[in-house]
Short mmCIF file of C-alpha atoms and ligand atoms in Angstrom, two decimals:
data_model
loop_
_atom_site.label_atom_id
_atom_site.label_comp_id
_atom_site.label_asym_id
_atom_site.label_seq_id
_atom_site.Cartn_x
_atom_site.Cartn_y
_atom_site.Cartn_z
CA UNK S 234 81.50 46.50 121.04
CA UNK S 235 80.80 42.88 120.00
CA UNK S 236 81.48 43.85 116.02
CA UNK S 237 80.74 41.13 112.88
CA UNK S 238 80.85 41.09 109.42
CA UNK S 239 77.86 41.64 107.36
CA UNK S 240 76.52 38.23 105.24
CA UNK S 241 74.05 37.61 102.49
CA UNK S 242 72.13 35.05 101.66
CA UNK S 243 70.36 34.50 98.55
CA UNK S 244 70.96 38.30 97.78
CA UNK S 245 69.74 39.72 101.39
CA UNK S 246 72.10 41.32 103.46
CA UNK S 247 71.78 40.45 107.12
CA UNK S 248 73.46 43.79 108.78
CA UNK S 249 74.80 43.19 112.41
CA UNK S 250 73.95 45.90 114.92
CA UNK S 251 77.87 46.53 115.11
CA UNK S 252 79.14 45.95 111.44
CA UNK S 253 82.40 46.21 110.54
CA UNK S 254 82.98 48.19 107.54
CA UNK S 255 86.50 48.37 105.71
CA UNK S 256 87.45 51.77 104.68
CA UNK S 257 90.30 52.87 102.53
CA UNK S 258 91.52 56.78 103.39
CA UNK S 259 92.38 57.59 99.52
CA UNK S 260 95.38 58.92 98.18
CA UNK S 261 95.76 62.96 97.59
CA UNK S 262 93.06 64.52 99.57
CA UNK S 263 91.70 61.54 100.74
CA UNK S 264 93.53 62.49 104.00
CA UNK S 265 91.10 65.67 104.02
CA UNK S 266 88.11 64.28 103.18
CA UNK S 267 88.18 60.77 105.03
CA UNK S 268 88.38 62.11 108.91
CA UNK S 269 85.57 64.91 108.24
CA UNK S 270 83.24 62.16 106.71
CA UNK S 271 83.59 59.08 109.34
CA UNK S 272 82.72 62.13 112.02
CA UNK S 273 79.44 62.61 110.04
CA UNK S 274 79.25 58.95 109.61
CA UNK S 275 79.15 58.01 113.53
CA UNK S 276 77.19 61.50 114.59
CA UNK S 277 74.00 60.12 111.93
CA UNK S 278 73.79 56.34 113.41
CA UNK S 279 74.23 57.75 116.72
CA UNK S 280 71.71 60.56 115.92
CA UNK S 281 69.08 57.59 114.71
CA UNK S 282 69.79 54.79 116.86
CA UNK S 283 71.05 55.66 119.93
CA UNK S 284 74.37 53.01 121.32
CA UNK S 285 72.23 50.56 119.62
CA UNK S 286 74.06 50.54 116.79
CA UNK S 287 77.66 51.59 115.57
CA UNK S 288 79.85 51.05 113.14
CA UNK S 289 83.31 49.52 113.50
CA UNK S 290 85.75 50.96 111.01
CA UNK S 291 88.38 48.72 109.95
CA UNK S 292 90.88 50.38 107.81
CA UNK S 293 92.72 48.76 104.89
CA UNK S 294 95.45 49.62 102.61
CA UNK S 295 94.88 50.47 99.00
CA UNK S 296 97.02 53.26 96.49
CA UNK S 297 100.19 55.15 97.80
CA UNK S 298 99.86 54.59 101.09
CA UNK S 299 99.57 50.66 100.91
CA UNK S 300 102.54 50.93 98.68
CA UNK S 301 104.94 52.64 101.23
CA UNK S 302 103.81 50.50 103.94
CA UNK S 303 103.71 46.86 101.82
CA UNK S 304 105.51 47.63 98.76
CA UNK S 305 102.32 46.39 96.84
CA UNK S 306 99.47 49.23 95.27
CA UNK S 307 96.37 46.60 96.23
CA UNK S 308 97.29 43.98 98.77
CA UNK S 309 95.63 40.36 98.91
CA UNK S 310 94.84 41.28 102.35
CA UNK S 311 92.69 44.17 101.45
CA UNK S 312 90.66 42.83 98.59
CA UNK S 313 90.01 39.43 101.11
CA UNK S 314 88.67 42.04 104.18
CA UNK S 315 86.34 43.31 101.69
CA UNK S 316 84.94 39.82 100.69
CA UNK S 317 84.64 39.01 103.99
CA UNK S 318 82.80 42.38 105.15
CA UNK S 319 80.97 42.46 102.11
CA UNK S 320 80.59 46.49 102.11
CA UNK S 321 83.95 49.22 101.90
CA UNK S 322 84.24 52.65 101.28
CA UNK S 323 87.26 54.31 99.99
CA UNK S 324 88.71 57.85 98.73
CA UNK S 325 90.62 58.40 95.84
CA UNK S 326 93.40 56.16 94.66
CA UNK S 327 96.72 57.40 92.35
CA UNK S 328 96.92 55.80 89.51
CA UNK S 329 100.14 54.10 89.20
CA UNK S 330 102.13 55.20 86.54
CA UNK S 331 104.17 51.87 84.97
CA UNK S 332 104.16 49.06 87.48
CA UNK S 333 102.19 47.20 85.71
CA UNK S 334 98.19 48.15 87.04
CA UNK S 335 96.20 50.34 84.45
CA UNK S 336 93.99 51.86 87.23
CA UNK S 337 93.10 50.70 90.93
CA UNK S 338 90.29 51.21 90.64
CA UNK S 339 89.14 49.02 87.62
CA UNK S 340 91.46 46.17 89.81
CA UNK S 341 89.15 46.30 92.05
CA UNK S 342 85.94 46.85 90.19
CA UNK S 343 87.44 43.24 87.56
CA UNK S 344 88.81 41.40 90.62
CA UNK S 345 85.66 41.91 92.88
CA UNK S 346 83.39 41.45 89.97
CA UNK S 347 81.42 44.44 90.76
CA UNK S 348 79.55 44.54 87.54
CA UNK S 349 77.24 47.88 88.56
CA UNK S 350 79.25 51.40 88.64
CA UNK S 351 75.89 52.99 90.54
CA UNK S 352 75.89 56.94 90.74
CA UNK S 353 72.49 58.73 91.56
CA UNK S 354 72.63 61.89 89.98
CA UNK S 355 70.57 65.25 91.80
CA UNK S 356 70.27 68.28 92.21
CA UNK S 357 71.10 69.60 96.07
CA UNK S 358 69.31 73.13 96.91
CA UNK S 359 71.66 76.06 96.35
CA UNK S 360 74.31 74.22 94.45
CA UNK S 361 75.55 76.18 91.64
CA UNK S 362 74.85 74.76 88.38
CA UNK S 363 75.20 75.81 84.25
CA UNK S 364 71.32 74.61 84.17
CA UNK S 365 68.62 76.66 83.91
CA UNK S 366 66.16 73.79 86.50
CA UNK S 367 68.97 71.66 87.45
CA UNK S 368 65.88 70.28 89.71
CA UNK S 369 64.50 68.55 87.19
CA UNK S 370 68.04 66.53 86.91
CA UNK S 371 67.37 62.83 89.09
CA UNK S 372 68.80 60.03 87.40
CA UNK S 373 70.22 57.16 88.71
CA UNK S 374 72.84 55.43 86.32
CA UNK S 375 73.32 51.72 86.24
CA UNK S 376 76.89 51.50 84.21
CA UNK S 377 77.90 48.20 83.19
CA UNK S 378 81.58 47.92 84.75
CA UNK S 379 83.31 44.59 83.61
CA UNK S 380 83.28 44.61 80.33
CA UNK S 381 83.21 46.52 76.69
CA UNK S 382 86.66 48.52 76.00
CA UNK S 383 87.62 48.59 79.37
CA UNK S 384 87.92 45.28 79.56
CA UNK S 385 91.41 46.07 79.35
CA UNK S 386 92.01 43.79 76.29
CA UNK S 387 94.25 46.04 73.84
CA UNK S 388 97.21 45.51 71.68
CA UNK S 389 99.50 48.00 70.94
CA UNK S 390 100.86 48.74 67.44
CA UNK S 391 103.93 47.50 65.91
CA UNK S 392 104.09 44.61 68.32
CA UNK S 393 104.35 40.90 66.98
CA UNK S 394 100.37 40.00 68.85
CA UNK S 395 98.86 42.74 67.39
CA UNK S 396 100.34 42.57 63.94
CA UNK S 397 99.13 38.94 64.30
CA UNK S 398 95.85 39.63 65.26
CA UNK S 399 95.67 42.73 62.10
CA UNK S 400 96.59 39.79 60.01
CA UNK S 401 94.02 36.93 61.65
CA UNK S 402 91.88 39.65 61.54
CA UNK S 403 91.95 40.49 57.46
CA UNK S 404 93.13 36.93 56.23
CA UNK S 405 90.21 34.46 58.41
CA UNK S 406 87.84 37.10 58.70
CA UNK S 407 87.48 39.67 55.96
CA UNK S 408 88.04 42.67 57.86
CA UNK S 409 88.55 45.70 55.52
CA UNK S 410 87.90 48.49 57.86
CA UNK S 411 91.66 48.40 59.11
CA UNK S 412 93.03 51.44 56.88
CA UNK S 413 96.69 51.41 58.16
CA UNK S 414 96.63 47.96 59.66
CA UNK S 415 101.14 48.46 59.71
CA UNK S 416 100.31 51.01 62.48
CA UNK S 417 96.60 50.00 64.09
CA UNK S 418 96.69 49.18 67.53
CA UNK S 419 93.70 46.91 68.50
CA UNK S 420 91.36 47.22 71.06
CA UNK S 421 88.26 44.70 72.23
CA UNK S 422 85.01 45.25 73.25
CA UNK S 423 83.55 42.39 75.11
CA UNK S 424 79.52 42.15 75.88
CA UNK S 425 77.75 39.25 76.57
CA UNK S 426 74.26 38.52 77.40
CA UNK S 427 74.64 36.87 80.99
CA UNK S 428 76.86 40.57 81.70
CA UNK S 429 73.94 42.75 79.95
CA UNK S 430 71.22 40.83 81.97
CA UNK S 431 72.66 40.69 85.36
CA UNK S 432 72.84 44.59 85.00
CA UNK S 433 69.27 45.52 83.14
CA UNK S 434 68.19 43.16 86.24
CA UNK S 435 69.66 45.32 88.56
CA UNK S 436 68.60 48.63 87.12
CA UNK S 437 65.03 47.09 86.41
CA UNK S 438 64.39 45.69 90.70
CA UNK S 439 66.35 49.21 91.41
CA UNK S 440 63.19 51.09 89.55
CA UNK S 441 60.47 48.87 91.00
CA UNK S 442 61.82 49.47 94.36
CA UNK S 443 62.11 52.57 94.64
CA UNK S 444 59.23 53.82 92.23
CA UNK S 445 60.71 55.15 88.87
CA UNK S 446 58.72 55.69 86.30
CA UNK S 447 61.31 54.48 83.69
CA UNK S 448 64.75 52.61 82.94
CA UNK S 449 66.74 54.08 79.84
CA UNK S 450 69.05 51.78 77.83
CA UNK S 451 71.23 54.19 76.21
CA UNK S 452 73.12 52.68 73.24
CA UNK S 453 75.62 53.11 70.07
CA UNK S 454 73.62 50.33 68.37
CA UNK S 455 72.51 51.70 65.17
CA UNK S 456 76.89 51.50 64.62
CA UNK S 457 77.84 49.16 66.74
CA UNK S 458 75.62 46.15 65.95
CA UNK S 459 76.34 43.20 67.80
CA UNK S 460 78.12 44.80 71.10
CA UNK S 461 75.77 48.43 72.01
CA UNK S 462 72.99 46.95 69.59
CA UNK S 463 72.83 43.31 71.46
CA UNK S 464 72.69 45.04 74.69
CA UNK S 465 69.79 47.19 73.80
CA UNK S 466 67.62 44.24 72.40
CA UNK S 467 68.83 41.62 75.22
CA UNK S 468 67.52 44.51 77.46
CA UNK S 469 64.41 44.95 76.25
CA UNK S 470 64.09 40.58 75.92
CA UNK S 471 65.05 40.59 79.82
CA UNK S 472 62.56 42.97 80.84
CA UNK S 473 59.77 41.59 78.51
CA UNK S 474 60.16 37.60 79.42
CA UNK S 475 61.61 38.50 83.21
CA UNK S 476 59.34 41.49 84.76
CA UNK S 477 56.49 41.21 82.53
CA UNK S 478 53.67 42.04 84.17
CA UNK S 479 56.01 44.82 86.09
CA UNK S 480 57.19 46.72 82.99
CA UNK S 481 55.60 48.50 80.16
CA UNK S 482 58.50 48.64 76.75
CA UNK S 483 58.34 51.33 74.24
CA UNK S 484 60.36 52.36 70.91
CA UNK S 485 61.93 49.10 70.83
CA UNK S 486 63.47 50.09 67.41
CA UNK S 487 63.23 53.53 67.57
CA UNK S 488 64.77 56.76 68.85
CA UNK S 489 63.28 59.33 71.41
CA UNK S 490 64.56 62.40 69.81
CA UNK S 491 62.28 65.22 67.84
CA UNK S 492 59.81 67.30 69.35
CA UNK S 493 57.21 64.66 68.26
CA UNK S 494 59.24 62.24 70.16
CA UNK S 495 58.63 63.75 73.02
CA UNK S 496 55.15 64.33 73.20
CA UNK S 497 54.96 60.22 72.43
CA UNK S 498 57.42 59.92 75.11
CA UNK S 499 55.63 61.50 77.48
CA UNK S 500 52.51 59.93 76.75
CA UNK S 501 53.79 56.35 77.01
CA UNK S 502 55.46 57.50 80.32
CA UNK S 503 51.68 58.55 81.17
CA UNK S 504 50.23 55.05 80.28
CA UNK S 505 52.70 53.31 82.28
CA UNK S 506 52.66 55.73 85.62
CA UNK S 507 48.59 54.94 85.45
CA UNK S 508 48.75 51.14 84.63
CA UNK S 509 51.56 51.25 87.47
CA UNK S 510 54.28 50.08 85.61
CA UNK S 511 57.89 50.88 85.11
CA UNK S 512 58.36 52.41 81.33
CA UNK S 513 61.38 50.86 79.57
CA UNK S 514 63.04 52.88 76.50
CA UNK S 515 66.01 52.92 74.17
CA UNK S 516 68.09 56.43 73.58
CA UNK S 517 70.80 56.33 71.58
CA UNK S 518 74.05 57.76 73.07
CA UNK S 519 74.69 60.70 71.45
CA UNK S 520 70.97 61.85 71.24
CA UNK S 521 70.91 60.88 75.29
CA UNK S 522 73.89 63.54 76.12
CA UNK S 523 71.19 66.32 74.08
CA UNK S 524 68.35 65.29 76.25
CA UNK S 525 70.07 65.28 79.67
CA UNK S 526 70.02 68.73 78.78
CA UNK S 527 66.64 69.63 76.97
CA UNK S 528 64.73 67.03 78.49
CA UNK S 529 66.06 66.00 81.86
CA UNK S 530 62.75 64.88 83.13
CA UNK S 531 62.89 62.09 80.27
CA UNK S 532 64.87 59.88 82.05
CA UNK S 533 64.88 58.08 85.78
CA UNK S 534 66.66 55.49 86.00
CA UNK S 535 69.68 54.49 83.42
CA UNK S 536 71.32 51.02 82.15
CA UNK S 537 74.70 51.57 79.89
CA UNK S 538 77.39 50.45 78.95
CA UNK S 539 80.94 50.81 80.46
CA UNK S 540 82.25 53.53 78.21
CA UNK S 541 79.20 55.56 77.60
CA UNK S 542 78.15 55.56 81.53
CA UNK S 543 81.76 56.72 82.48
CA UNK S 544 81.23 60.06 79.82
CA UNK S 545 77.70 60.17 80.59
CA UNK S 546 78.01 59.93 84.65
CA UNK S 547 80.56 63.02 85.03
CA UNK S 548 78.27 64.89 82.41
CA UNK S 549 75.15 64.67 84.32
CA UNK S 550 77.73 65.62 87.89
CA UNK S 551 78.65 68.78 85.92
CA UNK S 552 74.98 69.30 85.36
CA UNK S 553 74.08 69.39 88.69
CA UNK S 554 77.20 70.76 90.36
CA UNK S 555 80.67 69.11 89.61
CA UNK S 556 82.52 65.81 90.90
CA UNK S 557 83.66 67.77 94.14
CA UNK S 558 79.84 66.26 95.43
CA UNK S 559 78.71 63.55 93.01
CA UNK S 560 78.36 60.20 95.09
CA UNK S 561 79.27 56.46 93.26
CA UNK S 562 79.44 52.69 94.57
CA UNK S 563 80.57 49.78 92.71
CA UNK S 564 78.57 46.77 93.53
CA UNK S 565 77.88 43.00 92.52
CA UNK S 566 74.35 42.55 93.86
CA UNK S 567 74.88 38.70 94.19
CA UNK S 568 77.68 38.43 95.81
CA UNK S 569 77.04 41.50 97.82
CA UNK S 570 80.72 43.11 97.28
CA UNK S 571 80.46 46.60 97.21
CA UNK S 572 83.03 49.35 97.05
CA UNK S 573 81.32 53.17 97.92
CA UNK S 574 83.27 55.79 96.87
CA UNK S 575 84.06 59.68 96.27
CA UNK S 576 83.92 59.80 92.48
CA UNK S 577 86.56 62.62 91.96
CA UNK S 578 90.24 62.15 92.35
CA UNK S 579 93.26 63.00 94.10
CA UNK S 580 93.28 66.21 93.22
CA UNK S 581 97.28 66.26 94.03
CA UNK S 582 97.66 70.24 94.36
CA UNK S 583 94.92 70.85 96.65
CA UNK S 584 96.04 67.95 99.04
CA UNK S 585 96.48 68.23 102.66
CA UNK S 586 95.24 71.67 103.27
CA UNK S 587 92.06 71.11 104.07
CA UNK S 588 90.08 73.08 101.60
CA UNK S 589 88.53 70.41 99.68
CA UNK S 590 84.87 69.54 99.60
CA UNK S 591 83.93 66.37 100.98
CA UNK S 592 80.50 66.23 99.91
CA UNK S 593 81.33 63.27 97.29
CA UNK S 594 82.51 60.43 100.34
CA UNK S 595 80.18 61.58 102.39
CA UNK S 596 76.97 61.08 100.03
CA UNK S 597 78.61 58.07 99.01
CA UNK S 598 78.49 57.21 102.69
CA UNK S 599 74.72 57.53 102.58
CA UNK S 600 74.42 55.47 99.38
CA UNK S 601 76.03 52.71 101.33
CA UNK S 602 73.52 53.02 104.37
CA UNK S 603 71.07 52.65 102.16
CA UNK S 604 72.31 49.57 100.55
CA UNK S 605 72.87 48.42 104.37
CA UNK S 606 69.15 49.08 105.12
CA UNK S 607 69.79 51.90 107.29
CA UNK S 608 67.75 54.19 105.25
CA UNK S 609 66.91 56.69 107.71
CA UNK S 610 71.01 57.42 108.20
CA UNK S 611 71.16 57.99 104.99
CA UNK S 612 68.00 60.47 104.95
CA UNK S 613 69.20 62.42 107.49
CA UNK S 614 72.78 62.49 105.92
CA UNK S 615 71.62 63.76 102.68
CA UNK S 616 69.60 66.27 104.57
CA UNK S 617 71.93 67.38 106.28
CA UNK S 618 74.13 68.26 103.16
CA UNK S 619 71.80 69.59 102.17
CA UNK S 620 70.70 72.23 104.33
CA UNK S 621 74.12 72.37 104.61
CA UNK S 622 74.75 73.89 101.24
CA UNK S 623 71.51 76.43 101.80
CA UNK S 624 73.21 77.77 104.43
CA UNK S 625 75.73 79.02 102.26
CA UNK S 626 78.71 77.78 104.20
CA UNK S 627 80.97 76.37 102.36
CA UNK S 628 83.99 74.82 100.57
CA UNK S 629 86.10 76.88 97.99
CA UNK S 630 84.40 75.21 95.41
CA UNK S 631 81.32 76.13 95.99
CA UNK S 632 82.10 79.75 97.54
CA UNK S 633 83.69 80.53 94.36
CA UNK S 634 80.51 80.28 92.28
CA UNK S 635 78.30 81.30 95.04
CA UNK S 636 77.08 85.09 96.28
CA UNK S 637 77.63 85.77 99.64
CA UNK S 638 78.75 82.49 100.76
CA UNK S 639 80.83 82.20 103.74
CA UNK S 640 84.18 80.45 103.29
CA UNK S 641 85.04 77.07 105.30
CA UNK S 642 87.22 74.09 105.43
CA UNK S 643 87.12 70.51 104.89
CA UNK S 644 86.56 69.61 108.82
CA UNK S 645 84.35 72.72 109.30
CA UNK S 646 82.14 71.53 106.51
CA UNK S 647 82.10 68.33 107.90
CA UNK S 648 80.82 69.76 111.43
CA UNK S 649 78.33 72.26 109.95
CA UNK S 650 76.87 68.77 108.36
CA UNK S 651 76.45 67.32 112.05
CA UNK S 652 75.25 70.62 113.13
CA UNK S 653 72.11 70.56 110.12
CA UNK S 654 71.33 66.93 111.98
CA UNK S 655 69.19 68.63 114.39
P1 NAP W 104 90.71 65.08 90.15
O1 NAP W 104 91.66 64.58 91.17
O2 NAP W 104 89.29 64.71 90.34
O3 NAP W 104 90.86 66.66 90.14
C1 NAP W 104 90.43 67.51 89.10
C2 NAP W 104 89.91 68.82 89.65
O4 NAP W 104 88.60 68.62 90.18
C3 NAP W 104 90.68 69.40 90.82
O5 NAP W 104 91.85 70.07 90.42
C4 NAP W 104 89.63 70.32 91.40
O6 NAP W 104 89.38 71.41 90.51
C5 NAP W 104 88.37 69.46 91.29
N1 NAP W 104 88.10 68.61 92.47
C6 NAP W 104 88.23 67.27 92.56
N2 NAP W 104 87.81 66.84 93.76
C7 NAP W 104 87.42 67.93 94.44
C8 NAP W 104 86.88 68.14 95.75
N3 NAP W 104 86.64 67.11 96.58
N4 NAP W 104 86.60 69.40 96.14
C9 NAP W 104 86.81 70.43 95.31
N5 NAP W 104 87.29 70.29 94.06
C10 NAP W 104 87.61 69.07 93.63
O7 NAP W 104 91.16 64.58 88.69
P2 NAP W 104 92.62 64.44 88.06
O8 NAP W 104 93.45 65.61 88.43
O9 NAP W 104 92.36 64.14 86.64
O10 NAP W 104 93.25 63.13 88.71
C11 NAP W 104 94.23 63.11 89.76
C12 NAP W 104 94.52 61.65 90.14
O11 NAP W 104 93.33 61.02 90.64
C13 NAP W 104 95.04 60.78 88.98
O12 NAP W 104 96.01 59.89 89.47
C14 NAP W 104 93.80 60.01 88.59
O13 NAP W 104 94.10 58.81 87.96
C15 NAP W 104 93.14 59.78 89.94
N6 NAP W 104 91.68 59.53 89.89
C16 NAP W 104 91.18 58.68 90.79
C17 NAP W 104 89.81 58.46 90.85
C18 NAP W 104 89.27 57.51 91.89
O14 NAP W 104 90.02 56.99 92.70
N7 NAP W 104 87.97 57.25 91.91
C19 NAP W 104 88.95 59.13 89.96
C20 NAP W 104 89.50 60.04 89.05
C21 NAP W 104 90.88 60.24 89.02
P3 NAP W 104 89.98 72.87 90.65
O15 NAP W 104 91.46 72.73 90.57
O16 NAP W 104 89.37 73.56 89.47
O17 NAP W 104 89.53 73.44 91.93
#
């Protein structure tokens, strides 16, 4: 197999018949899910293309395992195969406790720059789920991933920085809202213009392309002025002076809440599905985690922030069936670095017994043929899980919330996938 990287150019990918693809097997169950989910992997290209194509797995070290092998949690020599292949998957990775690294993952997501956390969020036939019509759950959440409190810029109390910074704080600037500044650690939320554009660009081409009827900026400005507040109105400024005549924008300074709301709502999402344009709206945070579950059909496609899309991502999972299947990538659309990835963890206890679903790598997987261009392997993956899941057979997860399901493993899961490819 004559196997090359994948390249970009001016934001295209150019995707060799024989890509090689880094993969990292995850820490925990990562050894249960991984195998199961490259055998799905090869059986859909094969299934659509023949021995025309194939991909070349290149395996790299990230988590535990790097660590026993290279005494080092994220070696040099696996963050440079994934900027020269461009596109990696991985399982889930410990988090080290001490040592020095917060979490893996945000190394990778601040060393690769991979300012989009993308999860599509929807419902799959037959999954159990608290909702009432989890069908009318499909979202697709654009969360800002380099900056705002996870920036990782944070002083802890008592020390001699942050009691500096308390003091530079209240002495040059007049802050009074410290109340016990002798025990306040400090934390710093980060977000810039050029970091709220690149990603309401990204969520704005995503709806265009793929025919969304909306983009929600969900926001904590009406408290948090210049950081959540700036985002929303640079959002609505980049979508006004950059995809004018693509866009409609509505409640610029308003709310979407009330039942009046949403009859206005719904009307402006009207005007712009008949004028063929892409409705952009404001929801304020809190008022966004009521309407994912009152009005799910509200909202398409979403652009947040880094804190509120991590709370708001595994809420809408839950609603549609749990982190054992929700599917995530991390990518910087310039560049063309992207991680895909289960979204759940380690899951420590239920490692190495091959019980575990593997739904969450595996749709990931399709997210990444997607992003590849080979759209009809990921089709026929998510298909497949789908039917899958109708069938009833299953992993504990599921079986436990389902009636009359019949009981598998990881691998068996995995080949009753390949099976639904027919
Ligand atoms: P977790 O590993 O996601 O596990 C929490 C629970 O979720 C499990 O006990 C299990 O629930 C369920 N679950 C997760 N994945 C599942 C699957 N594939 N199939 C079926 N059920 C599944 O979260 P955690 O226990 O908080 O974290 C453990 C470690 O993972 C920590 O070191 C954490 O930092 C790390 N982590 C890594 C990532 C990542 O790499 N992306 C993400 C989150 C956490 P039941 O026990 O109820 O069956």
């Amino acid at each position: 197999m004559n196997s090359e990287s994948i390249t970009i150019e001016n934001g295209e990918l150019t995707v060799p018949n024989y890509p090689i693809i880094p993969f990292i097997e995850g820490d925990g169950i990562g050894v249960d899910i991984w195998e199961p989910a490259k055998k799905v992997f090869d059986a859909a290209v094969e299934k659509v293309y023949g021995d025309s194509k194939k991909i070349d797995w290149l395996e790299i070290l990230a988590g535990e395992k790097a660590y026993h092998e290279t005494g080092e949690w994220l070696p040099q020599e696996s963050l440079d195969a994934i900027k020269k292949h461009l596109v990696a998957i991985k399982g889930p990775l410990t988090t080290p406790i001490g040592g020095g690294i917060r979490s893996l993952n945000v190394q990778l997501r601040q060393t690769l720059d991979l300012y989009v956390c993308l999860r599509p969020v929807r419902w799959f036939k037959g999954v159990p789920s608290p909702l009432v019509h989890p069908e009318y759950t499909d979202m697709v959440i654009f969360r800002e991933n380099t900056e705002d409190i996870y920036a990782g810029i944070e002083f802890q109390a008592e020390t001699p920085e942050c009691k500096r910074l308390v003091n530079i704080l209240q002495d040059d600037f007049g802050a009074r809202g410290i109340r016990f500044p002798e025990t306040t650690s400090i934390g710093i939320k980060p977000v810039s213009k050029q970091g709220t554009e690149r990603l309401i660009h990204s969520a704005i081409e995503y709806a265009i392309e793929h025919k969304k009827p909306s983009v929600t900026i969900v926001h904590k400005g009406n408290i948090m002025k210049f950081t959540e507040g700036s985002f929303k109105k640079w959002g609505y400024d980049y979508a006004e002076s950059q995809f004018k005549d693509q866009v409609f924008t509505w409640g610029m300074y308003d709310n979407i809440l009330s039942t009046d709301g949403i009859d206005a709502a719904n009307q402006a999402q009207e005007d712009a599905a008949a004028a063929g344009k892409v409705l952009i709206k404001d929801c304020i945070a809190d008022a966004f985690l009521q309407e994912i579950l009152l009005y799910p059909k509200q909202h398409s496609v979403v652009a947040t922030l880094n804190l509120n899309g991590d709370y708001i991502s595994d809420a809408l999972a839950a609603c549609v069936g749990g982190i054992g299947i929700a599917p995530g990538a991390n990518i910087n659309y310039n560049t063309g670095y992207s991680i895909f990835e289960a979204t759940h963890g380690t899951a420590p206890k239920l490692a190495g017994k091959d019980i575990v679903n593997p739904s969450s790598i595996i749709l990931s997987g399709a997210m990444m043929f997607e992003y590849m261009g080979w759209t009809e392997v990921a089709k026929l993956i998510e298909n497949a899980v789908e039917a899958a899941i109708a069938s009833k057979r299953v992993t504990f997860d599921f079986h436990r919330l389902m009636e009359n399901a019949e009981l598998l493993s990881t691998s068996e899961f995995g080949d009753e996938i390949i099976s639904k490819m027919n």
